Coordinates of C-alpha atoms in Angstrom, one line a residue:
M30 CA 28.6 -38.0 10.4
A31 CA 25.2 -36.7 11.4
T32 CA 23.9 -33.7 9.5
G33 CA 20.3 -33.7 10.5
A34 CA 18.3 -31.9 13.2
N35 CA 20.3 -33.5 16.0
D36 CA 23.7 -32.6 14.5
R37 CA 26.0 -31.7 17.4
R38 CA 29.3 -31.0 15.6
P39 CA 31.3 -28.1 16.9
V40 CA 30.4 -25.0 14.9
E41 CA 34.0 -24.7 13.8
L42 CA 33.5 -27.9 11.8
V43 CA 30.1 -26.7 10.5
F44 CA 31.8 -23.6 9.2
R45 CA 34.4 -25.6 7.2
T46 CA 31.8 -27.1 4.9
H47 CA 31.5 -25.7 1.4
F48 CA 27.9 -24.5 2.2
W49 CA 29.5 -21.6 4.2
T50 CA 32.0 -20.5 1.4
P51 CA 29.9 -17.5 0.4
Y52 CA 29.9 -16.3 4.0
R53 CA 33.5 -17.1 4.9
S54 CA 34.4 -13.5 5.5
L55 CA 31.6 -13.1 8.0
I56 CA 32.5 -16.1 10.2
P57 CA 34.9 -14.1 12.5
M58 CA 32.2 -11.5 13.1
L59 CA 29.6 -14.2 13.8
T60 CA 31.9 -15.9 16.3
E61 CA 32.7 -12.6 18.0
Q62 CA 29.0 -11.6 18.3
G63 CA 28.2 -14.9 20.0
V64 CA 25.6 -16.1 17.6
E65 CA 23.9 -19.2 19.2
D66 CA 25.3 -22.5 18.1
R67 CA 21.8 -23.9 17.4
L68 CA 21.1 -21.0 15.1
I69 CA 24.3 -21.8 13.2
R70 CA 23.3 -25.4 12.9
L71 CA 19.8 -24.5 11.9
S72 CA 21.3 -22.3 9.1
D73 CA 23.6 -25.1 8.1
R74 CA 20.6 -27.4 7.7
W75 CA 18.9 -24.8 5.6
L76 CA 21.9 -24.4 3.3
R77 CA 22.0 -28.1 2.8
H78 CA 18.3 -28.2 2.1
R79 CA 18.7 -25.4 -0.4
E80 CA 21.8 -26.8 -2.2
N81 CA 20.1 -29.1 -4.7
V82 CA 17.3 -26.7 -5.8
K83 CA 18.0 -24.6 -8.8
C84 CA 15.0 -22.3 -8.4
L85 CA 13.6 -22.2 -4.9
T86 CA 9.9 -22.1 -4.4
L87 CA 7.7 -21.5 -1.4
D88 CA 6.6 -25.2 -1.3
H89 CA 10.3 -26.2 -1.0
V90 CA 10.8 -23.8 1.8
L91 CA 7.7 -25.0 3.6
A92 CA 9.2 -28.6 3.3
F93 CA 12.1 -27.5 5.5
K94 CA 11.5 -28.8 9.1
A95 CA 11.4 -25.9 11.6
D96 CA 8.7 -24.5 13.8
P97 CA 7.4 -21.0 13.1
R98 CA 9.7 -19.5 15.9
N99 CA 12.9 -21.1 14.5
L100 CA 11.9 -20.4 10.9
G101 CA 11.5 -16.8 11.9
K102 CA 15.0 -16.8 13.5
L103 CA 16.4 -18.4 10.4
A104 CA 14.7 -15.8 8.1
E105 CA 16.1 -13.0 10.3
F106 CA 19.6 -14.5 10.3
M107 CA 19.8 -15.2 6.6
T108 CA 18.5 -11.8 5.8
A109 CA 21.2 -10.3 8.0
I110 CA 24.1 -12.2 6.4
D111 CA 22.7 -12.4 2.8
P112 CA 20.3 -9.4 2.4
G113 CA 20.4 -9.3 -1.4
N114 CA 19.4 -12.9 -1.9
P115 CA 15.8 -13.4 -3.1
D116 CA 15.7 -16.6 -1.0
T117 CA 15.3 -14.5 2.1
R118 CA 11.9 -13.3 0.8
L119 CA 10.6 -16.8 0.6
L120 CA 11.9 -17.6 4.1
Q121 CA 10.0 -14.7 5.5
E122 CA 6.9 -15.6 3.6
A123 CA 7.1 -19.2 4.8
Q124 CA 7.5 -18.1 8.4
R125 CA 4.4 -16.0 8.1
K126 CA 2.4 -18.8 6.6
R127 CA 3.6 -21.4 9.1
R128 CA 2.9 -19.0 12.0
S129 CA -0.7 -18.4 10.7
K130 CA -1.3 -22.1 10.3
A131 CA 0.1 -22.8 13.8
K132 CA -2.3 -20.3 15.3
G133 CA -5.2 -21.6 13.3
R134 CA -6.0 -18.2 11.9
T135 CA -9.0 -17.9 9.6
K136 CA -9.5 -15.1 7.2
Q137 CA -11.7 -12.4 8.5
P138 CA -14.6 -11.5 6.1
A139 CA -14.5 -8.0 4.7
Y140 CA -17.5 -6.9 6.7
G141 CA -16.1 -8.1 10.0
N142 CA -18.0 -9.4 13.1
L143 CA -21.7 -8.5 13.0
P144 CA -24.8 -9.8 14.9
E145 CA -27.7 -11.4 13.1
P146 CA -29.5 -10.6 10.8
F147 CA -26.8 -8.2 9.6
L148 CA -24.2 -11.0 9.4
S149 CA -26.2 -13.2 7.1
Q150 CA -27.3 -10.2 5.0
A151 CA -23.7 -9.0 4.6
K152 CA -22.5 -12.5 3.8
A153 CA -25.2 -12.8 1.1
I154 CA -24.2 -9.4 -0.4
S155 CA -20.5 -10.3 -0.5
S156 CA -21.1 -13.7 -2.1
V157 CA -22.5 -12.1 -5.3
P158 CA -19.7 -12.2 -8.0
G159 CA -18.7 -8.9 -9.5
D160 CA -19.8 -9.9 -13.0
R161 CA -23.3 -10.3 -11.7
G162 CA -23.5 -6.9 -10.1
G163 CA -21.7 -7.8 -6.9
L164 CA -19.9 -5.2 -4.8
S165 CA -16.2 -5.0 -4.2
G166 CA -14.6 -6.2 -1.0
S167 CA -13.8 -2.6 0.0
R168 CA -17.4 -1.6 -0.5
V169 CA -18.6 -4.5 1.6
K170 CA -16.0 -3.6 4.3
V171 CA -17.3 0.0 4.7
M172 CA -20.9 -1.3 4.8
G173 CA -19.8 -3.3 7.8
S174 CA -18.3 -0.2 9.4
A175 CA -21.6 1.7 8.8
I176 CA -23.6 -1.1 10.4
R177 CA -21.5 -1.1 13.5
R178 CA -22.1 2.7 13.8
L179 CA -25.8 2.1 13.3
L180 CA -25.8 -0.4 16.2
R181 CA -23.9 2.0 18.5
S182 CA -26.4 4.8 17.7
A183 CA -29.4 2.4 18.4
A184 CA -27.9 1.6 21.8
N185 CA -27.2 5.2 22.6
H186 CA -30.8 6.1 21.8
G187 CA -32.4 3.2 23.6
L188 CA -33.6 1.6 20.3
E189 CA -33.6 -2.0 19.2
P190 CA -30.5 -3.2 17.3
E191 CA -32.1 -3.2 13.9
L192 CA -32.3 -1.0 10.8
T193 CA -35.5 1.0 10.8
M194 CA -36.4 4.6 10.0
D195 CA -35.9 5.5 13.7
T196 CA -32.5 3.9 14.0
A197 CA -31.5 5.4 10.6
R198 CA -32.4 8.9 11.9
A199 CA -30.4 8.3 15.1
F200 CA -27.5 7.1 13.0
A201 CA -27.5 10.3 10.8
A202 CA -27.9 12.5 13.9
D203 CA -24.9 10.9 15.6
L204 CA -22.7 11.2 12.6
L205 CA -22.8 14.9 12.8
A206 CA -22.8 15.0 16.6
D207 CA -19.6 12.9 16.6
G208 CA -17.7 15.7 15.0
L209 CA -17.0 13.9 11.7
K210 CA -16.2 15.9 8.7
T211 CA -19.3 16.5 6.6
I212 CA -17.9 14.5 3.7
S213 CA -17.2 11.5 6.0
A214 CA -20.8 11.7 7.4
A215 CA -22.0 11.7 3.8
G216 CA -20.0 8.6 3.1
Y217 CA -21.4 6.6 6.0
C218 CA -25.0 7.5 4.9
D219 CA -24.1 6.2 1.4
F220 CA -22.6 3.0 2.8
L221 CA -25.6 2.2 5.0
G222 CA -28.1 3.3 2.3
Y223 CA -26.6 0.9 -0.2
F224 CA -26.6 -1.9 2.4
A225 CA -30.3 -1.3 3.0
K226 CA -30.9 -1.4 -0.8
H227 CA -29.0 -4.6 -1.4
A228 CA -30.3 -6.3 1.7
G229 CA -33.9 -5.8 0.8
Y230 CA -35.0 -3.3 3.4
P231 CA -38.0 -1.0 2.7
K232 CA -37.2 1.5 -0.1
E233 CA -38.0 4.5 2.1
I234 CA -35.1 3.7 4.4
S235 CA -32.5 3.4 1.6
D236 CA -34.0 6.5 -0.2
A237 CA -33.8 8.6 3.0
L238 CA -30.2 7.6 3.7
L239 CA -29.1 8.2 0.2
E240 CA -30.9 11.6 0.1
T241 CA -29.1 12.5 3.3
H242 CA -25.8 11.4 1.6
W243 CA -26.3 13.8 -1.3
A244 CA -27.4 16.7 0.9
L245 CA -24.3 16.3 3.1
K246 CA -22.1 15.9 0.1
A247 CA -23.3 19.2 -1.3
D248 CA -22.7 20.9 2.1
A249 CA -19.2 19.4 2.2
K250 CA -18.0 21.3 -0.9
E251 CA -16.7 24.1 1.4
E252 CA -14.6 21.6 3.2
L253 CA -12.6 21.0 0.0
R254 CA -10.8 24.3 0.8
E255 CA -9.2 22.8 3.8
K256 CA -6.4 21.3 1.8
E257 CA -5.8 24.8 0.3
I258 CA -5.5 26.3 3.8
K259 CA -3.1 23.4 4.8
L260 CA -0.9 24.3 1.8
A261 CA -0.8 27.9 2.8
R262 CA 0.3 26.9 6.3
N263 CA 2.8 24.4 5.0
P264 CA 3.9 25.5 1.5
F265 CA 4.9 22.4 -0.5
G266 CA 5.4 22.2 -4.3
L267 CA 5.9 19.4 -6.7
V268 CA 9.7 19.9 -6.6
D269 CA 9.5 19.5 -2.8
F270 CA 7.7 16.2 -3.3
A271 CA 10.4 15.1 -5.8
I272 CA 13.1 16.0 -3.3
T273 CA 11.3 14.0 -0.6
A274 CA 11.2 10.9 -2.8
H275 CA 14.8 11.3 -3.7
E276 CA 16.0 11.6 -0.1
L277 CA 13.8 8.7 1.0
L278 CA 15.3 6.4 -1.6
L279 CA 18.9 7.4 -0.7
R280 CA 18.3 6.9 3.1
T281 CA 16.2 3.8 3.0
P282 CA 19.0 1.2 2.6
D283 CA 20.5 2.4 5.9
E284 CA 17.3 1.9 7.8
N285 CA 17.8 -0.9 10.3
D286 CA 14.2 -2.1 10.7
I287 CA 13.1 -4.2 7.8
R288 CA 9.5 -3.0 8.0
N289 CA 10.6 0.6 7.9
R290 CA 12.9 -0.1 4.9
R291 CA 10.1 -1.7 3.0
R292 CA 7.7 1.1 3.9
D293 CA 10.1 3.7 2.7
Y294 CA 11.1 2.0 -0.6
T295 CA 7.4 1.8 -1.4
L296 CA 6.7 5.4 -0.3
A297 CA 9.6 6.8 -2.3
G298 CA 8.3 5.1 -5.4
A299 CA 4.7 6.2 -4.9
I300 CA 5.7 9.9 -4.3
A301 CA 8.1 9.9 -7.3
L302 CA 5.4 8.4 -9.5
L303 CA 2.9 11.1 -8.4
C304 CA 5.4 13.8 -9.3
K305 CA 5.5 12.7 -12.9
L306 CA 2.1 11.0 -13.3
P307 CA -0.7 12.7 -11.3
I308 CA -3.0 9.7 -10.9
R309 CA -5.1 9.0 -7.9
A310 CA -3.9 7.0 -4.8
K311 CA -6.3 4.2 -5.7
D312 CA -4.7 3.8 -9.1
I313 CA -1.3 3.5 -7.4
R314 CA -2.6 1.1 -4.8
E315 CA -4.3 -1.3 -7.2
G316 CA -1.9 -1.2 -10.2
K317 CA -0.6 -4.7 -10.9
I318 CA 2.8 -5.8 -12.1
G319 CA 2.7 -6.9 -15.8
E320 CA -0.7 -5.2 -16.2
E321 CA -1.1 -1.5 -15.2
F322 CA 2.7 -1.2 -14.5
Y323 CA 5.0 -3.3 -16.6
R324 CA 8.8 -3.3 -17.2
D325 CA 10.8 -4.0 -20.3
S326 CA 14.6 -4.0 -20.8
E327 CA 14.6 -0.2 -20.9
S328 CA 12.3 1.1 -18.2
W329 CA 8.8 1.0 -16.8
N330 CA 5.5 1.5 -18.7
V331 CA 2.0 2.3 -17.7
D332 CA -1.3 1.1 -19.1
L333 CA -4.3 1.9 -17.0
E334 CA -7.7 3.6 -16.8
T335 CA -8.0 6.0 -13.9
S336 CA -10.3 4.9 -11.2
K337 CA -12.5 8.0 -11.0
T338 CA -12.9 9.2 -14.6
G339 CA -11.8 6.2 -16.7
Q340 CA -9.2 8.3 -18.5
K341 CA -6.7 6.1 -20.3
I342 CA -3.0 6.5 -19.6
K343 CA -0.6 4.5 -21.6
G344 CA 3.0 4.8 -22.5
R345 CA 6.6 4.7 -21.2
L346 CA 7.2 6.3 -17.9
A347 CA 10.0 8.9 -17.5
E348 CA 13.4 7.3 -17.2
C349 CA 14.1 9.0 -13.9
L350 CA 11.4 6.8 -12.3
T351 CA 13.1 3.6 -13.1
P352 CA 15.3 3.4 -10.0
Y353 CA 12.3 4.2 -7.8
L354 CA 10.0 1.5 -9.2
D355 CA 12.9 -1.0 -9.4
A356 CA 13.5 -0.4 -5.7
V357 CA 9.7 -0.9 -4.9
L358 CA 10.0 -4.3 -6.7
L359 CA 13.4 -5.4 -5.3
M360 CA 13.4 -3.8 -1.8
D361 CA 16.4 -5.5 -0.2
T362 CA 17.1 -7.9 -3.1
E363 CA 20.1 -7.3 -5.3
P364 CA 19.4 -5.7 -8.8
K365 CA 20.8 -8.8 -10.6
H366 CA 17.7 -10.7 -9.4
L367 CA 15.3 -8.1 -11.0
W368 CA 13.8 -10.4 -13.6
Q369 CA 13.5 -13.3 -11.2
I370 CA 11.6 -11.2 -8.8
Y371 CA 9.6 -9.6 -11.6
D372 CA 8.4 -13.0 -12.8
T373 CA 7.4 -14.2 -9.4
R374 CA 5.4 -11.0 -8.7
L375 CA 3.5 -10.9 -12.0
G376 CA -0.2 -10.2 -11.3
T377 CA 0.4 -8.8 -7.8
A378 CA 0.1 -5.1 -6.8
L379 CA 3.4 -3.2 -7.5
F380 CA 2.9 -1.2 -4.3
A381 CA 2.2 -4.1 -2.1
N382 CA 2.7 -5.3 1.5
P383 CA 5.0 -8.3 1.7
A384 CA 3.6 -9.1 5.1
R385 CA 0.2 -9.8 3.5
D386 CA 1.4 -12.0 0.7
W387 CA 1.8 -9.0 -1.6
K388 CA -1.7 -7.7 -1.2
N389 CA -2.0 -4.0 -2.0
Y390 CA -1.8 -1.6 1.0
G391 CA -5.0 -0.4 2.6
R392 CA -6.6 2.8 1.3
E393 CA -5.3 5.0 4.2
W394 CA -1.7 3.8 3.9
L395 CA -0.4 6.2 1.3
R396 CA -2.3 9.2 2.8
R397 CA -1.1 8.5 6.3
N398 CA 2.6 8.1 5.3
M399 CA 2.6 11.0 2.9
V400 CA 1.1 13.3 5.5
E401 CA 3.8 12.1 8.0
K402 CA 6.6 12.9 5.6
T403 CA 5.3 16.0 3.8
G404 CA 2.3 17.3 5.7
H405 CA 0.1 16.6 2.6
S406 CA -1.7 13.7 1.0
A407 CA -1.6 12.6 -2.6
H408 CA -4.7 14.6 -3.5
I409 CA -2.8 17.9 -3.3
V410 CA -0.8 17.0 -6.4
R411 CA -3.7 18.0 -8.7
S412 CA -3.9 21.4 -7.0
L413 CA -0.2 21.9 -7.6
I414 CA -0.6 21.0 -11.3
Y415 CA -3.2 23.8 -11.5
D416 CA -0.9 26.1 -9.6
I417 CA 1.8 25.8 -12.2
C418 CA -0.6 26.3 -15.1
V419 CA -2.3 29.3 -13.5
L420 CA 0.9 31.0 -12.6
D421 CA 2.5 30.5 -16.0
D422 CA 1.1 32.5 -18.9
D423 CA 2.7 30.1 -21.3
L424 CA 0.7 27.1 -20.1
D425 CA -2.9 26.5 -21.2
L426 CA -5.3 25.3 -18.5
R427 CA -6.3 22.5 -20.8
V428 CA -2.9 21.0 -20.0
A429 CA -3.9 20.9 -16.3
R430 CA -7.3 19.4 -17.1
A431 CA -5.7 16.7 -19.3
L432 CA -3.0 15.9 -16.7
C433 CA -5.5 15.7 -13.8
G434 CA -8.2 13.9 -15.7
H435 CA -10.8 16.6 -15.0
G436 CA -13.3 16.2 -17.8
H437 CA -16.3 17.5 -15.8
E438 CA -16.8 21.2 -15.7
T439 CA -17.5 21.4 -12.0
S440 CA -14.5 19.3 -11.1
R441 CA -12.0 21.5 -12.9
M442 CA -13.6 24.8 -12.0
F443 CA -12.9 24.5 -8.3
Y444 CA -9.2 24.0 -9.0
E445 CA -9.0 26.9 -11.5
I446 CA -10.8 29.3 -9.2
N447 CA -8.8 28.4 -6.1
A448 CA -5.5 27.7 -7.7
D449 CA -3.7 30.5 -5.9
R450 CA -6.3 31.8 -3.5
Y451 CA -4.9 30.5 -0.2
R452 CA -1.2 30.0 -0.8
R453 CA 1.7 32.3 -0.7
D454 CA 2.1 34.5 -3.8
Q455 CA 5.0 32.8 -5.5
A456 CA 5.3 30.8 -8.7
L457 CA 6.5 27.3 -8.6
K458 CA 9.4 26.1 -10.7
Q459 CA 8.7 24.6 -14.1
L460 CA 7.6 20.9 -14.3
A461 CA 10.9 20.0 -15.9
T462 CA 12.8 20.7 -12.7
I463 CA 11.0 17.8 -11.0
E464 CA 12.9 15.3 -13.1
G465 CA 16.2 16.9 -11.9
S466 CA 15.1 16.5 -8.3
L467 CA 14.3 12.9 -8.8
T468 CA 17.4 11.9 -10.7
I469 CA 19.9 9.9 -8.6

């Protein structure tokens, strides 16, 4: 009897094979819902293909004959009838890879599309290895954004599309005229200034841009108070963040859309981690499994140097965080597969995007999603730590400085001075109550 791609047996006979034994209880529902016969046969071929493999790999999935469209349907179907099986992750990954290959996609460079000579200059800058003084991909990416702004400014002012003192002045003037926050304008001057420096432009250009950067940054100090005003308008404490994480984790399994489920699992874990470990968003985004975040038989551990100050944080994380970080790792997969998934994910970012081969999320992802759920970004956590310490006579401010990694005098003074200036005059609950809010 034929069992290949041209199998035309009635689906009733297909269902009788032992391959469908784990899904026997679902067969009446599949029949009633009118699942296409060809999808049933495709799934049957997949189950036969899978049978003799003890530990499925991506290469073995890619060896299965199906075009990207059908592989996508198969991934969706198997995820629906067997959501806790880790095989579905590999099906989804194979579908993405096959689709990308079919479309002939090429990886876009960090700096994006640029005209010459900027394209060659950006390519040369990005090709320098990090151990030889090269810049990170994110740094090169923002340089590309600054160059595109430069070109728009040159066009707006009737200037040639090049980097000169005249176009640099037009660039700086347009940054402020565009209504950007002062700190954002300072950043763009920094990005373009360092590009000019690394690309070998006259020193006067890079010096002028970097001087403008520092001047704007100094002016931007007043803007730091904006988050304090936001907190006064929308009061939110650490306990509220913990409750948000708790509710997200409870609701996420019932979310129908797979992308939303994965987003909310990741977001719940990130918010919960911030409640107990006030590190920066970049530390969360870039922390890798088995390195900065690693699990043993008891719970999760951390071993990292914070991105801004280099402060070392090492030790066992609070037990209440275990279900959150496990959920970030597992997502839809059953807990019994924890170590299998853990081993396959070693060296990848814990808070990662499965649709991008487990690359870490972009720098705006956490801020955007936290603001949507809570009205505040991750940065407010450090202000809330100071709130608790300022409003509690039994807590020394050195505790806040240690928790937040504020070793520099000017960094910590702002938080101490403004700790309760703009928010409602009420004391937050003790830090210990956060754990109760997180516990499931």
